[in-house]
Amino acid sequence: MSEVILKVGAFPLSDELKQAMEERGEFYIETDLSPDERTKVRQRTTIVLGSGGTQFKEADFATCPHLKGIVCYSVGYDGIDVPAVIKHNVFLTHTPDVLSNEVADTAMMLLLNCTRQAKFAQEYIENGQWGHAEPFPLTTSIEQKKIGIAGLGRIGKAIAQRAEAFNMRIGYYGRQPHHDVNYPFFGDLKLMAEWCDVLMLIMPATPENKHCVNLDVLKALGSKGYLINVARGSLVKTEDLITALDQNIIAGAALDVFENEPEVPAELMHRPNVALLPHLGSATVETRHQMAELVVKNLDAIIQGQSVLTPVPGTRRH
């Protein structure tokens, strides 16, 4: 049986990766298919190409009886039912490491954009205000500020390295301490929010941590604190964030991800202390090329019956 590869989920696909899929079997994009076509293609699908937002649950396995594996063009896989993957003994791979530095760069860019109000400073020039209006207001330095990183994984550690270069003081929140770092550890997110000036979110989204950043946590962060989210939109209760901004409970926020993206509440827009990006964390030509290469290597390993390079933790490698 030749490979039948099905792209599941709405995410951009480079020409390079599309060509690689087409070279390895019949390739279908599910969103381009009619309901009847989807049913027929799923009956023959051997590989699913997914991403962080791809939804693939227990019921989906019955629709794909010949499925060998799911290869994710992302580091995240929160829409995929990992226990079901393990139960059905299929491969599940993702693309860690290759995007860590890029996402960390994006996190620091968002932090600086928010604290220094770079977007509004540019508009100040473009609107002809420089030299013809009140001077642009003073902004906030991140020097010697305390940054609390929620999730000290690969990307979290890359952010910490960059924060150190800005002479920031670093703490982190997680399930357990890391013995390879000397940063203060917090087992409670609210306690870390009380401690830090910048709350940086870079942890996986789970049903248990949905809306973990709520009004209580934002109040703990305080009127001089900034929230940065380069993880998943579901971590933040959006209505509470809007309330915190409206009432000056926090100093500002910078977001690359949103709870119901691509829908972004109008209440978050056009604020000098809020920086927004359309989920661009790893979106550079160079990083997406490396991610595509890793996807193809994992795909080839599955097809050839070899060990995959980057299985999702807890899933099969061989």
Coordinates of C-alpha atoms in Angstrom, one line a residue:
M1 CA 0.0 0.0 0.0
S2 CA 1.5 3.3 -1.0
E3 CA 1.5 6.2 1.5
V4 CA -1.6 8.4 1.7
I5 CA -0.7 11.6 3.6
L6 CA -3.4 13.9 4.9
K7 CA -2.9 17.4 6.1
V8 CA -5.3 18.0 9.0
G9 CA -5.8 21.5 10.4
A10 CA -5.5 25.0 9.1
F11 CA -1.9 26.0 9.1
P12 CA 0.4 27.5 6.4
L13 CA 2.4 25.0 4.4
S14 CA 5.6 25.9 2.6
D15 CA 6.1 24.9 -1.1
E16 CA 9.1 23.0 0.1
L17 CA 7.2 20.8 2.5
K18 CA 4.2 20.4 0.1
Q19 CA 6.6 19.1 -2.5
A20 CA 8.2 16.7 -0.1
M21 CA 4.8 15.3 0.8
E22 CA 3.8 14.8 -2.8
E23 CA 7.1 13.0 -3.5
R24 CA 6.3 10.5 -0.8
G25 CA 2.8 9.5 -1.7
E26 CA -0.7 10.7 -2.4
F27 CA -1.1 14.1 -0.6
Y28 CA -4.4 15.6 0.4
I29 CA -5.3 18.8 2.2
E30 CA -8.4 18.0 4.3
T31 CA -9.8 21.5 4.2
D32 CA -9.9 21.3 0.4
L33 CA -12.0 18.1 0.4
S34 CA -15.8 17.7 0.5
P35 CA -17.2 15.7 3.4
D36 CA -17.5 12.6 1.3
E37 CA -14.0 13.0 0.0
R38 CA -12.7 13.4 3.5
T39 CA -14.3 10.2 4.6
K40 CA -12.9 8.2 1.7
V41 CA -9.4 9.7 2.0
R42 CA -9.3 9.1 5.8
Q43 CA -10.1 5.4 5.2
R44 CA -6.8 5.1 3.2
T45 CA -4.7 7.6 5.2
T46 CA -1.4 6.3 6.5
I47 CA 0.2 9.5 7.7
V48 CA -1.4 12.7 9.2
L49 CA 0.5 15.9 8.8
G50 CA -0.5 18.2 11.6
S51 CA 0.5 21.3 13.6
G52 CA 0.0 22.7 17.1
G53 CA -3.7 23.5 16.4
T54 CA -4.6 20.2 14.8
Q55 CA -7.4 18.4 16.5
F56 CA -7.1 14.6 16.5
K57 CA -9.0 12.7 19.2
E58 CA -9.9 9.2 20.0
A59 CA -12.8 9.1 17.5
D60 CA -10.5 10.2 14.7
F61 CA -8.6 6.9 14.9
A62 CA -11.6 4.9 13.8
T63 CA -11.8 7.1 10.7
C64 CA -8.2 6.3 9.8
P65 CA -7.8 2.5 10.2
H66 CA -4.5 2.4 8.4
L67 CA -2.8 5.2 10.3
K68 CA 0.9 4.7 11.1
G69 CA 1.8 8.1 12.5
I70 CA 1.1 11.8 13.0
V71 CA 3.9 14.2 12.1
C72 CA 3.6 17.7 13.5
Y73 CA 5.0 20.7 11.8
S74 CA 5.3 22.4 15.2
V75 CA 6.7 21.9 18.7
G76 CA 3.2 22.0 20.2
Y77 CA 0.7 19.2 19.9
D78 CA -2.0 20.2 22.4
G79 CA -4.9 19.4 20.1
I80 CA -3.8 15.8 19.7
D81 CA -5.0 13.1 22.2
V82 CA -1.7 11.7 23.3
P83 CA -3.2 8.8 25.4
A84 CA -5.2 7.8 22.3
V85 CA -2.0 7.9 20.2
I86 CA -0.3 5.6 22.8
K87 CA -3.3 3.3 22.9
H88 CA -3.3 2.9 19.1
N89 CA 0.5 2.5 19.0
V90 CA 1.0 5.0 16.3
F91 CA 3.9 7.5 16.0
L92 CA 3.6 11.1 17.0
T93 CA 6.5 13.4 16.3
H94 CA 7.1 17.2 16.6
T95 CA 9.8 19.7 15.9
P96 CA 11.5 20.7 19.2
D97 CA 14.9 22.4 19.5
V98 CA 15.0 23.8 15.9
L99 CA 12.6 26.6 16.8
S100 CA 13.7 27.4 20.4
N101 CA 16.0 30.3 19.5
E102 CA 13.5 31.9 17.1
V103 CA 10.6 31.8 19.6
A104 CA 12.9 33.1 22.4
D105 CA 13.9 36.0 20.1
T106 CA 10.2 36.7 19.4
A107 CA 9.5 36.7 23.2
M108 CA 12.2 39.3 23.8
M109 CA 11.0 41.4 20.9
L110 CA 7.5 41.4 22.3
L111 CA 8.8 42.4 25.7
L112 CA 10.8 45.3 24.4
N113 CA 8.0 46.4 22.0
C114 CA 5.6 46.5 24.9
T115 CA 7.8 48.1 27.6
R116 CA 9.4 50.7 25.2
Q117 CA 6.2 51.2 23.1
A118 CA 8.0 50.8 19.8
K119 CA 4.9 50.6 17.7
F120 CA 3.5 53.8 19.0
A121 CA 6.8 55.6 18.8
Q122 CA 6.8 54.8 15.1
E123 CA 3.3 56.0 14.7
Y124 CA 4.3 59.2 16.5
I125 CA 6.8 59.8 13.7
E126 CA 4.5 58.7 10.9
N127 CA 1.7 61.0 12.2
G128 CA 4.0 64.0 12.0
Q129 CA 4.0 64.5 15.8
W130 CA 7.8 64.6 16.3
G131 CA 8.7 68.2 16.7
H132 CA 5.1 69.4 16.5
A133 CA 3.5 67.9 19.6
E134 CA 4.3 66.9 23.1
P135 CA 7.5 64.8 23.4
F136 CA 7.0 61.1 23.3
P137 CA 6.5 59.9 26.8
L138 CA 9.2 58.1 28.8
T139 CA 8.9 54.3 28.8
T140 CA 10.1 51.5 30.9
S141 CA 13.5 49.8 31.0
I142 CA 13.9 46.0 31.5
E143 CA 17.3 46.4 33.1
Q144 CA 17.4 44.7 36.5
K145 CA 13.7 43.8 36.3
K146 CA 12.6 40.4 37.5
I147 CA 11.3 38.0 34.8
G148 CA 9.2 35.0 35.9
I149 CA 9.3 32.3 33.2
A150 CA 6.3 29.9 33.3
G151 CA 7.8 26.8 31.7
L152 CA 11.6 26.4 31.8
G153 CA 11.8 23.9 28.9
R154 CA 14.0 24.4 25.8
I155 CA 12.4 27.6 24.8
G156 CA 12.1 28.9 28.4
K157 CA 15.9 28.4 28.9
A158 CA 16.6 30.2 25.7
I159 CA 14.5 33.1 26.9
A160 CA 16.4 33.0 30.2
Q161 CA 19.7 33.3 28.4
R162 CA 18.5 36.3 26.5
A163 CA 17.1 37.9 29.7
E164 CA 20.4 37.5 31.4
A165 CA 22.0 39.5 28.6
F166 CA 19.7 42.3 29.5
N167 CA 20.7 42.0 33.2
M168 CA 17.3 40.8 34.2
R169 CA 16.8 38.7 37.3
I170 CA 15.2 35.3 36.5
G171 CA 12.8 33.0 38.3
Y172 CA 10.7 30.2 37.0
Y173 CA 7.5 28.2 37.6
G174 CA 7.0 24.6 36.8
R175 CA 6.0 21.2 38.2
Q176 CA 9.4 20.6 39.7
P177 CA 12.7 22.3 40.1
H178 CA 15.5 22.0 37.5
H179 CA 18.8 21.0 39.0
D180 CA 20.9 22.5 36.2
V181 CA 19.9 26.1 36.9
N182 CA 20.3 28.4 39.9
Y183 CA 17.2 30.5 39.4
P184 CA 14.6 30.7 42.1
F185 CA 11.9 28.1 41.6
F186 CA 8.2 28.7 42.2
G187 CA 5.7 25.9 42.5
D188 CA 2.8 28.4 42.5
L189 CA 2.1 30.7 39.6
K190 CA 0.5 33.4 41.7
L191 CA 3.4 33.5 44.0
M192 CA 5.8 34.0 41.1
A193 CA 3.5 36.7 39.7
E194 CA 3.8 38.5 43.0
W195 CA 7.6 38.3 42.8
C196 CA 8.2 39.3 39.2
D197 CA 7.9 42.4 37.0
V198 CA 7.5 40.4 33.8
L199 CA 5.4 37.2 33.7
M200 CA 6.5 35.2 30.6
L201 CA 4.3 32.3 29.5
I202 CA 6.1 29.5 27.6
M203 CA 4.5 26.3 28.9
P204 CA 2.4 23.7 27.1
A205 CA -1.4 24.1 27.3
T206 CA -3.3 21.4 29.1
P207 CA -6.9 21.1 30.2
E208 CA -5.7 21.5 33.8
N209 CA -3.9 24.9 33.2
K210 CA -6.6 26.5 31.0
H211 CA -7.1 30.1 32.2
C212 CA -4.3 29.7 34.8
V213 CA -3.6 33.4 34.3
N214 CA -6.8 34.9 35.6
L215 CA -7.6 38.1 37.4
D216 CA -6.1 36.9 40.7
V217 CA -2.7 36.2 39.0
L218 CA -2.9 39.5 37.1
K219 CA -3.6 41.4 40.4
A220 CA -0.6 39.6 41.9
L221 CA 1.6 40.8 38.9
G222 CA 0.5 44.3 39.8
S223 CA 0.4 47.8 38.3
K224 CA 4.1 47.7 37.2
G225 CA 4.0 44.2 35.8
Y226 CA 3.9 43.0 32.2
L227 CA 2.4 39.8 30.8
I228 CA 4.0 38.2 27.8
N229 CA 2.5 35.1 26.1
V230 CA 4.3 33.2 23.5
A231 CA 2.8 29.8 24.5
R232 CA -0.9 29.2 24.0
G233 CA -3.8 31.5 24.1
S234 CA -5.8 29.2 26.4
L235 CA -3.5 29.9 29.3
V236 CA -4.9 33.4 29.7
K237 CA -8.5 34.2 30.6
T238 CA -9.0 37.0 27.9
E239 CA -11.8 38.8 29.6
D240 CA -9.7 39.1 32.8
L241 CA -6.8 40.4 30.8
I242 CA -9.0 43.1 29.3
T243 CA -10.3 44.0 32.7
A244 CA -6.7 44.2 34.0
L245 CA -5.7 46.6 31.2
D246 CA -8.8 48.7 31.5
Q247 CA -8.3 49.2 35.2
N248 CA -4.5 49.6 35.1
I249 CA -4.2 46.5 37.2
I250 CA -1.1 45.6 35.1
A251 CA 1.3 47.9 33.2
G252 CA 0.9 46.1 29.8
A253 CA 0.8 42.9 27.8
A254 CA 2.4 41.4 24.7
L255 CA 0.8 38.5 22.9
D256 CA 1.7 36.2 20.1
V257 CA -1.1 33.8 20.8
F258 CA -4.8 34.2 21.5
E259 CA -7.6 32.2 23.1
N260 CA -9.7 32.0 19.9
E261 CA -7.2 32.9 17.2
P262 CA -7.3 34.1 14.6
E263 CA -10.1 36.1 16.3
V264 CA -8.6 38.9 18.4
P265 CA -10.8 41.0 20.7
A266 CA -11.0 44.7 19.6
E267 CA -10.5 45.6 23.3
L268 CA -6.9 44.5 23.0
M269 CA -6.1 46.7 20.0
H270 CA -4.8 50.3 19.7
R271 CA -3.3 50.4 23.2
P272 CA 0.1 51.9 23.6
N273 CA 1.0 49.4 26.3
V274 CA -0.1 46.3 24.3
A275 CA 2.0 44.6 21.6
L276 CA 0.3 42.0 19.3
L277 CA 1.6 39.5 16.8
P278 CA -0.4 37.0 14.6
H279 CA 1.2 33.9 16.1
L280 CA 4.6 34.4 14.4
G281 CA 6.8 32.8 17.1
S282 CA 9.0 30.7 14.8
A283 CA 7.9 32.3 11.5
T284 CA 11.2 32.9 9.7
V285 CA 12.3 31.4 6.5
E286 CA 15.3 29.8 8.1
T287 CA 13.5 28.2 11.1
R288 CA 10.6 27.0 9.0
H289 CA 13.1 25.4 6.6
Q290 CA 14.7 23.5 9.6
M291 CA 11.3 22.5 10.9
A292 CA 10.3 21.2 7.4
E293 CA 13.5 19.1 7.2
L294 CA 12.8 17.5 10.6
V295 CA 9.2 16.7 9.6
V296 CA 10.5 15.0 6.5
K297 CA 13.1 13.0 8.4
N298 CA 10.5 11.8 10.9
L299 CA 8.1 11.0 8.0
D300 CA 10.8 9.0 6.2
A301 CA 11.7 7.1 9.3
I302 CA 8.0 6.0 9.7
I303 CA 7.7 5.0 6.1
Q304 CA 11.0 3.0 6.2
G305 CA 10.2 1.3 9.5
Q306 CA 13.1 3.1 11.4
S307 CA 13.2 5.0 14.7
V308 CA 11.8 8.5 14.5
L309 CA 14.1 11.4 15.5
T310 CA 11.8 13.5 17.7
P311 CA 8.9 11.5 19.2
V312 CA 6.5 13.3 21.5
P313 CA 7.5 12.3 25.1
G314 CA 5.7 9.1 26.1
T315 CA 5.0 7.9 22.5
R316 CA 6.8 5.3 20.6
R317 CA 10.2 5.8 19.0
H318 CA 10.6 2.5 17.2

